[in-house]
mmCIF file of C-alpha atoms in Angstrom:
data_model
loop_
_atom_site.group_PDB
_atom_site.id
_atom_site.type_symbol
_atom_site.label_atom_id
_atom_site.label_comp_id
_atom_site.label_asym_id
_atom_site.label_seq_id
_atom_site.Cartn_x
_atom_site.Cartn_y
_atom_site.Cartn_z
ATOM 1 C CA MET A 219 26.840 -18.295 -50.194
ATOM 2 C CA VAL A 220 25.292 -16.238 -47.426
ATOM 3 C CA ALA A 221 22.076 -15.670 -49.386
ATOM 4 C CA CYS A 222 21.723 -19.395 -50.116
ATOM 5 C CA THR A 223 22.174 -20.218 -46.430
ATOM 6 C CA PHE A 224 19.485 -17.683 -45.456
ATOM 7 C CA LEU A 225 17.001 -19.042 -48.001
ATOM 8 C CA GLY A 226 17.654 -22.580 -46.830
ATOM 9 C CA ALA A 227 17.008 -21.625 -43.196
ATOM 10 C CA GLN A 228 13.781 -19.835 -44.153
ATOM 11 C CA LYS A 229 12.477 -22.885 -46.045
ATOM 12 C CA LYS A 230 13.299 -25.112 -43.079
ATOM 13 C CA ARG A 231 11.442 -22.759 -40.735
ATOM 14 C CA ASP A 232 8.403 -22.529 -43.027
ATOM 15 C CA SER A 233 8.225 -26.314 -43.185
ATOM 16 C CA HIS A 234 7.730 -26.394 -39.408
ATOM 17 C CA PHE A 235 5.118 -23.583 -39.469
ATOM 18 C CA PRO A 236 3.242 -23.891 -42.808
ATOM 19 C CA GLY A 237 1.155 -20.934 -43.935
ATOM 20 C CA ASN A 238 2.573 -18.345 -41.529
ATOM 21 C CA THR A 239 5.994 -17.693 -40.122
ATOM 22 C CA PHE A 240 4.710 -16.428 -36.734
ATOM 23 C CA GLN A 241 2.360 -18.778 -34.922
ATOM 24 C CA LYS A 242 0.413 -18.100 -31.701
ATOM 25 C CA LEU A 243 1.191 -20.632 -28.993
ATOM 26 C CA THR A 244 -1.987 -21.830 -27.254
ATOM 27 C CA LEU A 245 -1.452 -23.255 -23.790
ATOM 28 C CA PHE A 246 -3.653 -26.028 -22.555
ATOM 29 C CA PRO A 247 -5.411 -25.661 -19.150
ATOM 30 C CA SER A 248 -2.706 -27.818 -17.564
ATOM 31 C CA HIS A 249 -0.103 -25.188 -18.422
ATOM 32 C CA ARG A 250 -2.026 -22.274 -16.964
ATOM 33 C CA SER A 251 -1.456 -20.838 -13.509
ATOM 34 C CA THR A 252 -3.496 -22.406 -10.725
ATOM 35 C CA THR A 253 -3.335 -19.293 -8.508
ATOM 36 C CA GLN A 254 -6.809 -18.002 -7.683
ATOM 37 C CA LEU A 255 -7.191 -14.347 -6.761
ATOM 38 C CA SER A 256 -9.817 -13.288 -4.248
ATOM 39 C CA SER A 257 -12.718 -11.143 -5.376
ATOM 40 C CA SER A 258 -11.663 -8.330 -3.019
ATOM 41 C CA PHE A 259 -8.219 -8.292 -4.661
ATOM 42 C CA ILE A 260 -9.669 -8.105 -8.169
ATOM 43 C CA THR A 261 -12.201 -5.373 -7.331
ATOM 44 C CA GLY A 262 -9.663 -3.390 -5.289
ATOM 45 C CA LYS A 263 -11.667 -3.406 -2.057
ATOM 46 C CA THR A 264 -8.749 -4.404 0.188
ATOM 47 C CA ASP A 265 -5.403 -2.746 0.808
ATOM 48 C CA TYR A 266 -3.360 -5.929 1.155
ATOM 49 C CA GLN A 267 -0.180 -4.137 2.147
ATOM 50 C CA ALA A 268 -1.963 -2.603 5.131
ATOM 51 C CA ARG A 269 -3.800 -5.850 5.895
ATOM 52 C CA ARG A 270 -0.543 -7.834 5.947
ATOM 53 C CA ALA A 271 0.895 -5.440 8.516
ATOM 54 C CA LEU A 272 -2.267 -5.495 10.636
ATOM 55 C CA ILE A 273 -2.643 -9.271 10.859
ATOM 56 C CA ALA A 274 1.046 -10.216 11.202
ATOM 57 C CA GLN A 275 1.550 -11.531 14.733
ATOM 58 C CA ASP A 276 4.820 -12.029 16.617
ATOM 59 C CA LYS A 277 5.961 -15.639 16.499
ATOM 60 C CA ASN A 278 6.623 -15.778 20.229
ATOM 61 C CA LYS A 279 2.897 -15.096 20.814
ATOM 62 C CA TYR A 280 1.989 -18.350 19.070
ATOM 63 C CA ASN A 281 -1.744 -18.475 18.242
ATOM 64 C CA THR A 282 -2.761 -15.346 20.144
ATOM 65 C CA PRO A 283 -5.272 -13.355 18.041
ATOM 66 C CA LYS A 284 -4.301 -9.886 16.870
ATOM 67 C CA TYR A 285 -7.453 -7.793 17.056
ATOM 68 C CA ARG A 286 -8.353 -5.004 14.635
ATOM 69 C CA PHE A 287 -10.827 -2.184 15.182
ATOM 70 C CA VAL A 288 -12.438 -2.052 11.740
ATOM 71 C CA VAL A 289 -14.360 1.070 10.677
ATOM 72 C CA ARG A 290 -16.363 1.105 7.451
ATOM 73 C CA PHE A 291 -18.717 3.696 5.955
ATOM 74 C CA THR A 292 -21.725 3.326 3.683
ATOM 75 C CA ASN A 293 -24.124 5.970 2.394
ATOM 76 C CA LYS A 294 -26.500 5.450 5.305
ATOM 77 C CA ARG A 295 -24.539 4.021 8.226
ATOM 78 C CA VAL A 296 -21.238 3.590 10.037
ATOM 79 C CA ILE A 297 -20.131 0.085 11.004
ATOM 80 C CA CYS A 298 -17.531 -0.625 13.696
ATOM 81 C CA GLN A 299 -16.262 -4.161 14.266
ATOM 82 C CA ILE A 300 -13.584 -5.892 16.313
ATOM 83 C CA VAL A 301 -12.075 -8.621 14.140
ATOM 84 C CA TYR A 302 -9.173 -11.049 14.190
ATOM 85 C CA ALA A 303 -7.777 -13.054 11.273
ATOM 86 C CA THR A 304 -7.477 -16.813 10.914
ATOM 87 C CA ILE A 305 -6.391 -19.043 8.043
ATOM 88 C CA ALA A 306 -10.030 -19.869 7.326
ATOM 89 C CA GLY A 307 -11.036 -16.186 7.331
ATOM 90 C CA ASP A 308 -11.732 -13.223 9.596
ATOM 91 C CA VAL A 309 -13.752 -13.707 12.775
ATOM 92 C CA THR A 310 -15.907 -10.855 14.092
ATOM 93 C CA VAL A 311 -16.037 -10.672 17.877
ATOM 94 C CA CYS A 312 -18.181 -7.556 18.321
ATOM 95 C CA GLN A 313 -20.041 -5.111 16.114
ATOM 96 C CA ALA A 314 -21.875 -1.820 16.419
ATOM 97 C CA ASP A 315 -23.957 -0.043 13.790
ATOM 98 C CA SER A 316 -24.790 3.657 13.772
ATOM 99 C CA LEU A 317 -28.436 2.795 13.025
ATOM 100 C CA GLU A 318 -28.563 1.339 16.553
ATOM 101 C CA LEU A 319 -28.297 4.914 17.849
ATOM 102 C CA ASP A 320 -32.004 5.218 17.124
ATOM 103 C CA ARG A 321 -32.547 3.192 20.310
ATOM 104 C CA TYR A 322 -30.630 5.824 22.276
ATOM 105 C CA GLY A 323 -32.543 8.820 20.926
ATOM 106 C CA LEU A 324 -30.904 9.767 17.616
ATOM 107 C CA LYS A 325 -33.429 9.931 14.781
ATOM 108 C CA ALA A 326 -31.319 11.257 11.869
ATOM 109 C CA GLY A 327 -27.741 11.975 10.823
ATOM 110 C CA TYR A 328 -26.231 8.502 11.218
ATOM 111 C CA THR A 329 -23.020 9.139 9.254
ATOM 112 C CA ASN A 330 -21.698 12.467 10.553
ATOM 113 C CA TYR A 331 -18.790 13.046 12.934
ATOM 114 C CA PRO A 332 -20.666 12.861 16.280
ATOM 115 C CA ALA A 333 -22.607 9.764 15.184
ATOM 116 C CA THR A 334 -19.340 8.070 14.190
ATOM 117 C CA TYR A 335 -17.867 8.843 17.626
ATOM 118 C CA ALA A 336 -20.961 7.449 19.345
ATOM 119 C CA THR A 337 -20.779 4.265 17.244
ATOM 120 C CA GLY A 338 -17.151 3.710 18.246
ATOM 121 C CA LEU A 339 -18.095 4.303 21.889
ATOM 122 C CA LEU A 340 -20.936 1.801 21.610
ATOM 123 C CA CYS A 341 -18.669 -0.863 20.104
ATOM 124 C CA ALA A 342 -16.057 -0.389 22.833
ATOM 125 C CA ARG A 343 -18.519 -0.564 25.729
ATOM 126 C CA ARG A 344 -20.223 -3.598 24.207
ATOM 127 C CA MET A 345 -16.893 -5.379 23.784
ATOM 128 C CA LEU A 346 -15.733 -4.700 27.335
ATOM 129 C CA THR A 347 -19.113 -5.760 28.709
ATOM 130 C CA LYS A 348 -18.797 -9.043 26.830
ATOM 131 C CA TYR A 349 -15.482 -9.844 28.555
ATOM 132 C CA ASN A 350 -16.436 -8.423 31.980
ATOM 133 C CA LEU A 351 -14.025 -5.475 31.711
ATOM 134 C CA ALA A 352 -16.575 -2.657 31.620
ATOM 135 C CA GLU A 353 -16.306 -1.820 35.322
ATOM 136 C CA THR A 354 -12.503 -2.006 35.365
ATOM 137 C CA TYR A 355 -12.017 0.228 32.331
ATOM 138 C CA GLU A 356 -14.697 2.918 32.228
ATOM 139 C CA GLY A 357 -12.787 5.113 29.798
ATOM 140 C CA LYS A 358 -13.096 8.882 29.585
ATOM 141 C CA THR A 359 -16.373 10.582 30.523
ATOM 142 C CA GLU A 360 -15.332 14.245 30.849
ATOM 143 C CA ASP A 361 -13.274 16.652 28.729
ATOM 144 C CA LEU A 362 -13.760 14.515 25.649
ATOM 145 C CA GLY A 363 -11.543 16.778 23.565
ATOM 146 C CA GLU A 364 -8.444 15.745 25.504
ATOM 147 C CA ASP A 365 -6.392 12.840 24.190
ATOM 148 C CA TYR A 366 -6.813 9.674 26.241
ATOM 149 C CA HIS A 367 -4.859 6.429 26.500
ATOM 150 C CA VAL A 368 -6.021 3.494 28.603
ATOM 151 C CA GLU A 369 -3.708 2.439 31.413
ATOM 152 C CA ALA A 370 -3.604 -1.008 32.959
ATOM 153 C CA GLU A 371 -5.564 -1.442 36.187
ATOM 154 C CA GLY A 372 -5.776 -4.535 38.362
ATOM 155 C CA ASP A 373 -4.984 -8.024 37.139
ATOM 156 C CA ALA A 374 -6.645 -7.795 33.728
ATOM 157 C CA ARG A 375 -4.872 -5.721 31.120
ATOM 158 C CA PRO A 376 -6.876 -3.438 28.811
ATOM 159 C CA PHE A 377 -8.242 -4.894 25.595
ATOM 160 C CA LYS A 378 -5.824 -3.925 22.815
ATOM 161 C CA CYS A 379 -6.632 -3.623 19.120
ATOM 162 C CA PHE A 380 -5.352 -1.725 16.102
ATOM 163 C CA LEU A 381 -7.241 0.674 13.861
ATOM 164 C CA ASP A 382 -8.182 -0.689 10.425
ATOM 165 C CA THR A 383 -9.180 2.236 8.204
ATOM 166 C CA GLY A 384 -9.745 0.301 4.993
ATOM 167 C CA LEU A 385 -9.528 2.435 1.846
ATOM 168 C CA VAL A 386 -10.700 5.781 3.257
ATOM 169 C CA ARG A 387 -8.341 8.738 3.233
ATOM 170 C CA THR A 388 -6.640 9.169 6.576
ATOM 171 C CA SER A 389 -6.493 12.959 6.451
ATOM 172 C CA THR A 390 -6.637 15.223 9.484
ATOM 173 C CA GLY A 391 -10.188 15.476 10.774
ATOM 174 C CA ALA A 392 -11.459 12.361 8.983
ATOM 175 C CA ARG A 393 -14.478 10.604 10.504
ATOM 176 C CA VAL A 394 -12.628 7.310 10.823
ATOM 177 C CA PHE A 395 -10.574 8.837 13.643
ATOM 178 C CA ALA A 396 -13.792 9.925 15.370
ATOM 179 C CA ALA A 397 -14.729 6.247 15.663
ATOM 180 C CA MET A 398 -11.278 5.484 17.039
ATOM 181 C CA LYS A 399 -11.590 8.334 19.563
ATOM 182 C CA GLY A 400 -14.957 6.995 20.683
ATOM 183 C CA ALA A 401 -13.539 3.491 21.127
ATOM 184 C CA SER A 402 -10.525 4.832 23.006
ATOM 185 C CA ASP A 403 -12.732 6.913 25.300
ATOM 186 C CA GLY A 404 -14.875 3.816 25.752
ATOM 187 C CA GLY A 405 -11.959 1.891 27.293
ATOM 188 C CA LEU A 406 -10.194 0.130 24.412
ATOM 189 C CA ASP A 407 -6.431 0.334 24.093
ATOM 190 C CA ILE A 408 -5.823 1.582 20.531
ATOM 191 C CA PRO A 409 -2.328 2.973 19.793
ATOM 192 C CA HIS A 410 -2.727 6.491 18.358
ATOM 193 C CA ASN A 411 -1.826 10.139 18.713
ATOM 194 C CA GLU A 412 -3.749 13.390 18.329
ATOM 195 C CA LYS A 413 -2.340 14.467 14.954
ATOM 196 C CA ARG A 414 -5.355 13.260 12.963
ATOM 197 C CA PHE A 415 -8.132 14.513 15.228
ATOM 198 C CA ALA A 416 -10.317 17.436 14.286
ATOM 199 C CA GLY A 417 -8.830 20.597 15.760
ATOM 200 C CA TYR A 418 -5.195 19.728 15.106
ATOM 201 C CA ASP A 419 -3.242 22.544 13.441
ATOM 202 C CA LEU A 420 -0.686 21.211 10.971
ATOM 203 C CA GLN A 421 1.260 24.482 10.904
ATOM 204 C CA ASP A 422 1.522 25.116 14.642
ATOM 205 C CA LYS A 423 1.773 21.386 15.455
ATOM 206 C CA SER A 424 -0.762 21.868 18.227
ATOM 207 C CA HIS A 425 -4.161 20.435 19.071
ATOM 208 C CA ASP A 426 -7.233 22.343 20.258
ATOM 209 C CA PRO A 427 -9.298 20.107 22.591
ATOM 210 C CA ASP A 428 -12.272 22.496 22.576
ATOM 211 C CA THR A 429 -12.658 22.190 18.809
ATOM 212 C CA LEU A 430 -12.582 18.396 18.977
ATOM 213 C CA GLU A 431 -15.181 18.356 21.744
ATOM 214 C CA ARG A 432 -17.471 20.544 19.628
ATOM 215 C CA TYR A 433 -17.159 18.030 16.808
ATOM 216 C CA ILE A 434 -17.799 15.069 19.121
ATOM 217 C CA LYS A 435 -20.933 16.585 20.660
ATOM 218 C CA GLY A 436 -22.360 17.845 17.368
ATOM 219 C CA GLY A 437 -21.725 21.515 18.040
ATOM 220 C CA VAL A 438 -20.345 22.060 14.529
ATOM 221 C CA VAL A 439 -23.455 20.544 12.940
ATOM 222 C CA ALA A 440 -25.688 22.641 15.185
ATOM 223 C CA GLU A 441 -23.869 25.850 14.256
ATOM 224 C CA TYR A 442 -24.145 25.017 10.571
ATOM 225 C CA ALA A 443 -27.863 24.312 10.938
ATOM 226 C CA GLU A 444 -28.459 27.541 12.855
ATOM 227 C CA GLU A 445 -26.597 29.591 10.257
ATOM 228 C CA MET A 446 -28.519 27.971 7.406
ATOM 229 C CA GLN A 447 -31.826 28.494 9.199
ATOM 230 C CA GLU A 448 -31.208 32.234 9.399
ATOM 231 C CA GLU A 449 -29.826 32.751 5.900
ATOM 232 C CA GLU A 450 -31.596 30.106 3.790
ATOM 233 C CA PRO A 451 -34.743 28.765 5.502
ATOM 234 C CA GLU A 452 -35.892 26.745 2.475
ATOM 235 C CA LYS A 453 -32.548 24.999 2.138
ATOM 236 C CA PHE A 454 -32.546 24.368 5.890
ATOM 237 C CA GLU A 455 -35.893 22.572 5.712
ATOM 238 C CA ALA A 456 -34.699 20.427 2.812
ATOM 239 C CA HIS A 457 -31.226 19.700 4.217
ATOM 240 C CA PHE A 458 -32.386 18.785 7.732
ATOM 241 C CA SER A 459 -35.756 17.333 6.710
ATOM 242 C CA LYS A 460 -35.214 14.026 8.544
ATOM 243 C CA TYR A 461 -34.447 15.825 11.804
ATOM 244 C CA LEU A 462 -37.562 17.972 11.431
ATOM 245 C CA ALA A 463 -39.743 14.986 10.486
ATOM 246 C CA ALA A 464 -38.641 13.229 13.686
ATOM 247 C CA ASP A 465 -39.323 16.364 15.809
ATOM 248 C CA GLN A 466 -35.628 16.883 16.589
ATOM 249 C CA ASP A 467 -34.078 20.328 16.542
ATOM 250 C CA PRO A 468 -30.766 20.154 14.620
ATOM 251 C CA THR A 469 -29.624 23.380 16.294
ATOM 252 C CA GLU A 470 -29.598 21.714 19.741
ATOM 253 C CA LEU A 471 -27.541 18.574 19.222
ATOM 254 C CA GLU A 472 -24.990 19.000 22.015
ATOM 255 C CA GLU A 473 -27.440 18.163 24.793
ATOM 256 C CA LEU A 474 -28.820 15.279 22.754
ATOM 257 C CA TYR A 475 -25.424 13.648 22.231
ATOM 258 C CA GLU A 476 -24.545 14.005 25.906
ATOM 259 C CA GLU A 477 -27.686 12.019 26.702
ATOM 260 C CA ILE A 478 -26.801 9.458 24.018
ATOM 261 C CA HIS A 479 -23.318 8.935 25.489
ATOM 262 C CA ASP A 480 -24.774 8.387 28.958
ATOM 263 C CA ALA A 481 -27.391 5.968 27.619
ATOM 264 C CA ILE A 482 -24.734 3.949 25.770
ATOM 265 C CA ARG A 483 -22.683 3.560 28.933
ATOM 266 C CA GLU A 484 -25.742 2.432 30.876
ATOM 267 C CA ASP A 485 -26.800 -0.281 28.430
ATOM 268 C CA PRO A 486 -24.510 -1.084 25.468
ATOM 269 C CA SER A 487 -26.054 -4.505 24.866
ATOM 270 C CA PHE A 488 -27.376 -5.502 21.470
ATOM 271 C CA THR A 489 -31.146 -5.686 21.066
ATOM 272 C CA LYS A 490 -32.260 -8.109 18.409
ATOM 273 C CA LYS A 491 -35.146 -6.869 16.303
ATOM 274 C CA PRO A 492 -38.110 -9.209 15.879
ATOM 275 C CA ARG A 493 -38.310 -10.644 12.397
ATOM 276 C CA SER A 494 -41.513 -9.967 10.489
ATOM 277 C CA LYS A 495 -42.701 -11.885 7.459
ATOM 278 C CA PRO A 496 -42.977 -9.900 4.232
ATOM 279 C CA ALA A 497 -46.350 -9.292 2.624
ATOM 280 C CA ASP A 498 -45.684 -11.806 -0.144
ATOM 281 C CA ALA A 499 -44.447 -14.552 2.179
ATOM 282 C CA GLY A 500 -45.249 -18.004 0.850
ATOM 283 C CA LYS A 501 -45.820 -16.766 -2.660
ATOM 284 C CA LYS A 502 -44.207 -18.940 -5.301
ATOM 285 C CA PHE A 503 -42.497 -16.874 -7.977
ATOM 286 C CA LYS A 504 -41.458 -19.910 -9.994
ATOM 287 C CA LEU A 505 -44.434 -21.847 -11.331
ATOM 288 C CA PRO A 506 -44.387 -25.609 -10.773
ATOM 289 C CA LYS A 507 -43.637 -27.814 -13.762
ATOM 290 C CA LEU A 508 -46.803 -29.226 -15.355
ATOM 291 C CA THR A 509 -47.268 -32.749 -16.619
ATOM 292 C CA TYR A 510 -48.285 -33.570 -20.177
ATOM 293 C CA GLU A 511 -51.873 -34.287 -19.137
ATOM 294 C CA GLN A 512 -52.123 -30.945 -17.296
ATOM 295 C CA LYS A 513 -50.758 -29.025 -20.282
ATOM 296 C CA LYS A 514 -53.226 -30.823 -22.567
ATOM 297 C CA ALA A 515 -56.144 -29.965 -20.258
ATOM 298 C CA ASN A 516 -55.107 -26.297 -20.079
ATOM 299 C CA LEU A 517 -54.878 -26.070 -23.860
ATOM 300 C CA LYS A 518 -58.310 -27.653 -24.248
ATOM 301 C CA ALA A 519 -59.776 -25.145 -21.750
ATOM 302 C CA LYS A 520 -58.259 -22.212 -23.665
ATOM 303 C CA ILE A 521 -59.671 -23.490 -26.995
ATOM 304 C CA GLU A 522 -63.143 -23.881 -25.503
ATOM 305 C CA ALA A 523 -62.948 -20.364 -24.022
ATOM 306 C CA LEU A 524 -62.010 -18.906 -27.446
ATOM 307 C CA ARG A 525 -64.898 -20.753 -29.102
ATOM 308 C CA ALA A 526 -67.306 -19.482 -26.485
ATOM 309 C CA GLU A 527 -66.202 -15.892 -27.066
ATOM 310 C CA ALA A 528 -66.555 -16.283 -30.834
#
């Protein structure tokens, strides 16, 4: 009786799905999810957990923007931006690029620790100049290795923003904190402590300001260059070739960066480069579509040329 019942159920099931017991269900487009993921989410270029915390604003502040100090690195430059989020997308208020340091005297080494600090300083001074706060909040100009926090002066409060590190590793001594130190010394109010600066000892829980100042002024790079010049001259010429090509001595960077810091404070404004037309300007890479008469004339000319050659 049980076997007959089982066979009857199997026949009934096979009548619904002829040919195969297990059928693949194909959903029509109307049944599919309509959620669209952003390209940065798919490619993994954004830490959305960190972004959610950085852009979340207190409800009692209504539509007040929450500013972020964004630091990003490429193979050739350091980019610092001050950004706030809206529903339509992020809005960039101010930006500084390490390649702009060429205007202040730096000819090579646009991605190292001192260049990152100088880029953060440039972004901060440019931002405060834009909102007429540069004279009120001058920042820190001496003893750069000491930790510094901006304090409110006068009627206008300091410009506050939060560090956005992106996907880089936030280890002790990382360059991203050099940009933050430069912006903080430039007069921006960025909540931080000294535990991630270069020169902080994780075992003793203490910070050495002299070590950090050597990093900020390029003393570490200069010592490395001097040591390489004595021990491996050929490697020195190859490693610091861009410095040497620009007639800059990589063993004397501390004085150079002091001059760069002073020049940034004097004039942090952005200088727009004049646009130049490329050599092939006006050249059409896509040929225009020919009419039937033109094609016929071209073919006739080719046939006559072949007959003439024969």
